[in-house]
Short mmCIF file of C-alpha atoms and ligand atoms in Angstrom, two decimals:
data_model
loop_
_atom_site.label_atom_id
_atom_site.label_comp_id
_atom_site.label_asym_id
_atom_site.label_seq_id
_atom_site.Cartn_x
_atom_site.Cartn_y
_atom_site.Cartn_z
CA MET A 1 8.90 143.49 170.25
CA ASP A 2 11.61 141.27 168.85
CA GLN A 3 10.43 140.36 165.36
CA GLU A 4 12.09 138.73 162.40
CA SER A 5 10.92 137.97 158.87
CA CYS A 6 11.26 134.51 157.40
CA LYS A 7 10.68 133.95 153.72
CA VAL A 8 9.22 130.50 153.24
CA VAL A 9 8.34 128.85 149.96
CA LEU A 10 6.12 125.81 149.37
CA LEU A 11 7.19 123.40 146.65
CA GLY A 12 5.94 120.12 145.25
CA GLU A 13 3.84 118.53 142.54
CA SER A 14 0.51 119.98 141.46
CA GLY A 15 -2.36 118.85 143.67
CA VAL A 16 -0.37 117.85 146.77
CA GLY A 17 -2.03 120.59 148.83
CA LYS A 18 0.40 123.54 148.98
CA THR A 19 -2.32 126.17 148.61
CA SER A 20 -4.56 124.26 151.01
CA ILE A 21 -1.84 124.16 153.70
CA ILE A 22 -1.40 127.92 153.42
CA ASN A 23 -5.15 128.60 153.43
CA GLN A 24 -5.51 126.53 156.56
CA PHE A 25 -2.52 128.14 158.27
CA VAL A 26 -3.35 131.75 157.38
CA ASP A 27 -7.17 131.82 157.17
CA GLU A 28 -8.26 128.55 158.77
CA THR A 29 -10.23 127.66 155.64
CA PHE A 30 -10.31 124.55 153.47
CA PHE A 31 -11.90 124.02 150.06
CA LEU A 32 -12.57 120.64 148.53
CA PHE A 33 -12.53 121.95 144.98
CA PHE A 34 -9.17 122.12 143.28
CA GLN A 35 -8.11 125.35 141.66
CA SER A 36 -4.57 124.89 140.48
CA THR A 37 -2.29 127.85 141.23
CA SER A 38 -0.83 129.71 138.27
CA GLY A 39 2.34 131.67 138.87
CA ALA A 40 2.79 132.32 142.57
CA THR A 41 0.90 134.01 145.37
CA PHE A 42 1.99 135.71 148.57
CA SER A 43 0.61 135.87 152.11
CA THR A 44 1.92 136.59 155.59
CA LYS A 45 1.33 135.43 159.13
CA LEU A 46 2.83 136.30 162.48
CA VAL A 47 3.79 133.39 164.74
CA THR A 48 5.22 133.37 168.24
CA CYS A 49 8.04 130.89 168.55
CA SER A 50 9.96 129.57 171.53
CA GLY A 51 11.45 132.26 173.74
CA GLY A 52 8.53 134.54 172.79
CA LYS A 53 10.18 135.62 169.57
CA GLN A 54 7.79 136.73 166.85
CA ILE A 55 8.34 135.54 163.33
CA LYS A 56 6.62 137.14 160.38
CA PHE A 57 6.32 134.40 157.79
CA ASP A 58 6.40 135.76 154.25
CA ILE A 59 4.85 132.80 152.49
CA TRP A 60 5.17 132.13 148.79
CA ASP A 61 2.80 129.60 147.31
CA THR A 62 4.16 128.26 144.04
CA ALA A 63 2.50 126.47 141.13
CA GLY A 64 3.27 122.78 141.01
CA GLN A 65 2.67 122.38 137.29
CA GLU A 66 5.87 121.74 135.38
CA LYS A 67 5.41 124.65 133.01
CA TYR A 68 5.97 127.05 135.95
CA ARG A 69 9.27 125.58 137.13
CA ALA A 70 11.49 128.35 135.77
CA LEU A 71 9.35 130.95 137.50
CA THR A 72 9.27 128.99 140.75
CA LYS A 73 13.06 129.10 140.94
CA MET A 74 12.81 132.86 141.53
CA PHE A 75 11.21 132.11 144.88
CA TYR A 76 13.56 129.55 146.38
CA LYS A 77 16.87 131.10 145.38
CA ASP A 78 16.75 133.46 148.36
CA ALA A 79 14.30 131.72 150.69
CA ALA A 80 15.07 131.22 154.37
CA ALA A 81 12.90 128.12 154.52
CA ALA A 82 11.31 125.67 152.11
CA ILE A 83 8.46 123.25 152.67
CA LEU A 84 8.54 120.31 150.29
CA VAL A 85 5.06 118.84 150.12
CA TYR A 86 3.96 115.40 148.97
CA ASP A 87 0.60 113.66 149.00
CA ILE A 88 0.69 110.41 151.01
CA THR A 89 -1.78 108.84 148.55
CA ARG A 90 0.37 109.52 145.47
CA GLU A 91 3.76 107.92 145.18
CA GLU A 92 4.78 110.06 142.19
CA SER A 93 4.50 113.15 144.36
CA PHE A 94 7.01 111.67 146.81
CA ASN A 95 9.34 110.58 144.00
CA GLU A 96 9.26 114.09 142.62
CA LEU A 97 10.64 115.44 145.91
CA LYS A 98 13.40 112.85 145.87
CA ASN A 99 14.28 113.15 142.21
CA TYR A 100 13.75 116.82 141.54
CA TRP A 101 13.07 119.20 144.41
CA ILE A 102 15.81 118.13 146.81
CA GLY A 103 18.42 118.60 144.08
CA GLN A 104 16.99 121.93 143.03
CA ILE A 105 17.20 123.25 146.57
CA LYS A 106 20.74 121.96 146.97
CA ASP A 107 21.89 123.69 143.81
CA ASN A 108 19.90 126.89 143.89
CA SER A 109 19.12 127.86 147.49
CA PRO A 110 21.17 129.16 150.42
CA ASN A 111 23.06 126.33 152.17
CA LYS A 112 21.43 127.30 155.42
CA ILE A 113 17.89 127.08 154.19
CA VAL A 114 15.56 125.50 156.78
CA LEU A 115 14.10 122.49 155.00
CA ALA A 116 10.86 120.77 155.92
CA ILE A 117 9.00 117.87 154.36
CA ALA A 118 5.22 117.83 154.76
CA ALA A 119 3.51 114.48 154.21
CA ASN A 120 0.11 115.95 153.43
CA LYS A 121 -3.44 114.50 153.26
CA SER A 122 -2.79 112.42 156.36
CA ASP A 123 -6.58 112.23 156.81
CA LEU A 124 -6.60 109.87 153.79
CA PHE A 125 -4.38 107.33 155.56
CA GLU A 126 -6.60 104.48 154.35
CA ASN A 127 -5.33 105.19 150.84
CA GLU A 128 -1.73 105.64 151.91
CA ALA A 129 0.71 104.86 149.07
CA VAL A 130 3.90 106.15 150.70
CA ASP A 131 4.87 104.63 154.00
CA GLU A 132 5.54 107.27 156.65
CA SER A 133 8.95 105.70 157.34
CA LYS A 134 10.02 106.51 153.78
CA GLY A 135 9.22 110.17 154.32
CA ARG A 136 11.04 110.23 157.63
CA GLU A 137 14.07 108.54 156.09
CA LEU A 138 14.29 111.11 153.31
CA ALA A 139 13.96 113.94 155.82
CA LYS A 140 16.78 112.48 157.90
CA GLU A 141 18.98 112.16 154.83
CA VAL A 142 18.64 115.82 153.93
CA ASN A 143 18.47 117.17 157.49
CA ALA A 144 14.88 118.31 157.11
CA ILE A 145 12.03 118.65 159.57
CA PHE A 146 9.36 115.99 158.92
CA LYS A 147 5.67 116.54 159.66
CA LEU A 148 2.52 114.64 158.83
CA THR A 149 -0.10 117.22 157.90
CA SER A 150 -3.71 117.46 156.87
CA ALA A 151 -4.85 120.74 155.39
CA LYS A 152 -8.36 119.32 155.61
CA ASN A 153 -8.54 118.71 159.34
CA GLN A 154 -5.75 121.12 160.31
CA SER A 155 -3.56 118.54 161.99
CA GLY A 156 0.15 119.25 161.97
CA ILE A 157 -0.12 122.58 160.15
CA ASP A 158 0.66 125.02 162.99
CA ASP A 159 3.26 122.63 164.33
CA LEU A 160 4.96 122.62 160.92
CA PHE A 161 5.39 126.39 160.83
CA VAL A 162 6.29 126.77 164.51
CA THR A 163 8.97 124.08 164.18
CA ILE A 164 10.39 125.88 161.15
CA GLY A 165 10.31 129.17 163.07
CA ASN A 166 12.10 127.65 166.05
CA LYS A 167 14.87 126.27 163.86
CA PHE A 168 15.16 129.55 161.97
CA CYS A 169 15.69 131.41 165.27
CA ASP A 170 17.95 128.85 166.87
CA PRO A 171 21.24 130.69 167.59
CA GLU A 172 23.27 127.62 166.65
CA TRP A 173 21.55 127.42 163.28
CA GLU A 174 21.97 131.15 162.69
CA ALA A 175 25.67 131.06 163.56
CA GLY A 176 26.55 129.10 160.45
CA LYS A 177 24.45 131.21 158.12
CA GLU A 178 26.67 133.70 156.41
CA GLY A 179 30.21 132.48 155.80
CA GLU A 180 32.14 134.39 153.13
CA GLU A 181 32.08 131.43 150.73
CA GLU A 182 28.34 131.14 151.15
CA LYS A 183 27.78 134.87 150.56
CA LYS A 184 29.70 134.59 147.30
CA ARG A 185 27.72 131.53 146.21
CA LEU A 186 24.44 133.29 146.94
CA GLN A 187 25.44 136.35 144.97
CA GLU A 188 26.31 134.12 142.04
CA ILE A 189 22.96 132.35 142.26
CA LYS A 190 21.21 135.73 142.29
CA ARG A 191 23.16 136.88 139.26
CA GLY A 192 22.31 133.61 137.58
CA THR A 193 25.95 132.69 136.99
CA VAL A 194 25.88 129.36 138.74
CA LYS A 195 25.73 126.45 136.38
CA VAL A 196 23.45 123.69 137.53
CA VAL A 197 25.10 120.39 136.79
CA LYS A 198 22.84 117.36 136.73
CA LYS A 199 24.25 114.62 138.92
P1 LIG B 1 -1.04 123.43 142.48
O1 LIG B 1 -1.51 124.82 142.81
O2 LIG B 1 -1.57 122.94 141.15
O3 LIG B 1 0.44 123.29 142.55
O4 LIG B 1 -1.67 122.41 143.58
P2 LIG B 1 -1.59 122.54 145.20
O5 LIG B 1 -0.42 121.78 145.69
O6 LIG B 1 -1.69 123.97 145.62
O7 LIG B 1 -2.91 121.76 145.66
P3 LIG B 1 -4.23 122.34 146.37
O8 LIG B 1 -3.90 122.92 147.70
O9 LIG B 1 -4.93 123.21 145.42
O10 LIG B 1 -5.05 120.98 146.66
C1 LIG B 1 -5.39 120.08 145.64
C2 LIG B 1 -6.60 119.26 146.04
O11 LIG B 1 -6.31 118.45 147.17
C3 LIG B 1 -7.83 120.11 146.43
O12 LIG B 1 -8.97 119.50 145.93
C4 LIG B 1 -7.83 120.08 147.96
O13 LIG B 1 -9.12 120.17 148.49
C5 LIG B 1 -7.22 118.70 148.23
N1 LIG B 1 -6.46 118.66 149.51
C6 LIG B 1 -5.44 119.47 149.87
N2 LIG B 1 -4.97 119.14 151.08
C7 LIG B 1 -5.71 118.10 151.50
C8 LIG B 1 -5.72 117.31 152.70
O14 LIG B 1 -4.93 117.46 153.63
N3 LIG B 1 -6.65 116.28 152.76
C9 LIG B 1 -7.54 116.04 151.75
N4 LIG B 1 -8.41 115.04 151.92
N5 LIG B 1 -7.56 116.78 150.62
C10 LIG B 1 -6.67 117.78 150.49
MG1 LIG B 2 -1.82 125.70 144.56
#
């Protein structure tokens, strides 16, 4: 069976639902209580994508609290895909993607990382604080997949991962992956010799 591994990392402010999205995707469970992640945790799931190709997602759940940011960097510097999560009821969580995470990915991840933005807690649409069009606009700007998700009622979760898997396997996407310049840049990131300049 044709199978490929895809390392995916979930990023975003504390409380946006990163752990909940993974729990729903991997175990089909959801907990209302909030236990903030410390450090990072790992899980896997096999998914069949278009063309029957199997993808083994190696999923890294990161801690959204600021004190863990240096540690979190270890997980996106060599990720094949990143899911940036915000909570549609909390504008700060969206601003944090715009003002922090997008730049971090640009500076510290492979150029050909598959990016996705998950607008989570879509079941709480009555308390929406970030218009969906804003999320879509940001996704378009950074060439990211955009999905509305609810870890609570499961909507959009499988679709999010399958869409990432399909892009990851797309021959056109793969073709541009490993230019010589890019290989060099990645090695430098791994060695920690790339200086991150704040724009
Ligand atoms: P950190 O580990 O601190 O970075 O937070 P996190 O992003 O992993 O958040 P977590 O998944 O722990 O969810 C935080 C809270 O939001 C929990 O109480 C969840 O039950 C709740 N939650 C997560 N996703 C959803 C959702 O889609 N809808 C609703 N209504 N609540 C959600
Ligand atoms: Mg968590």
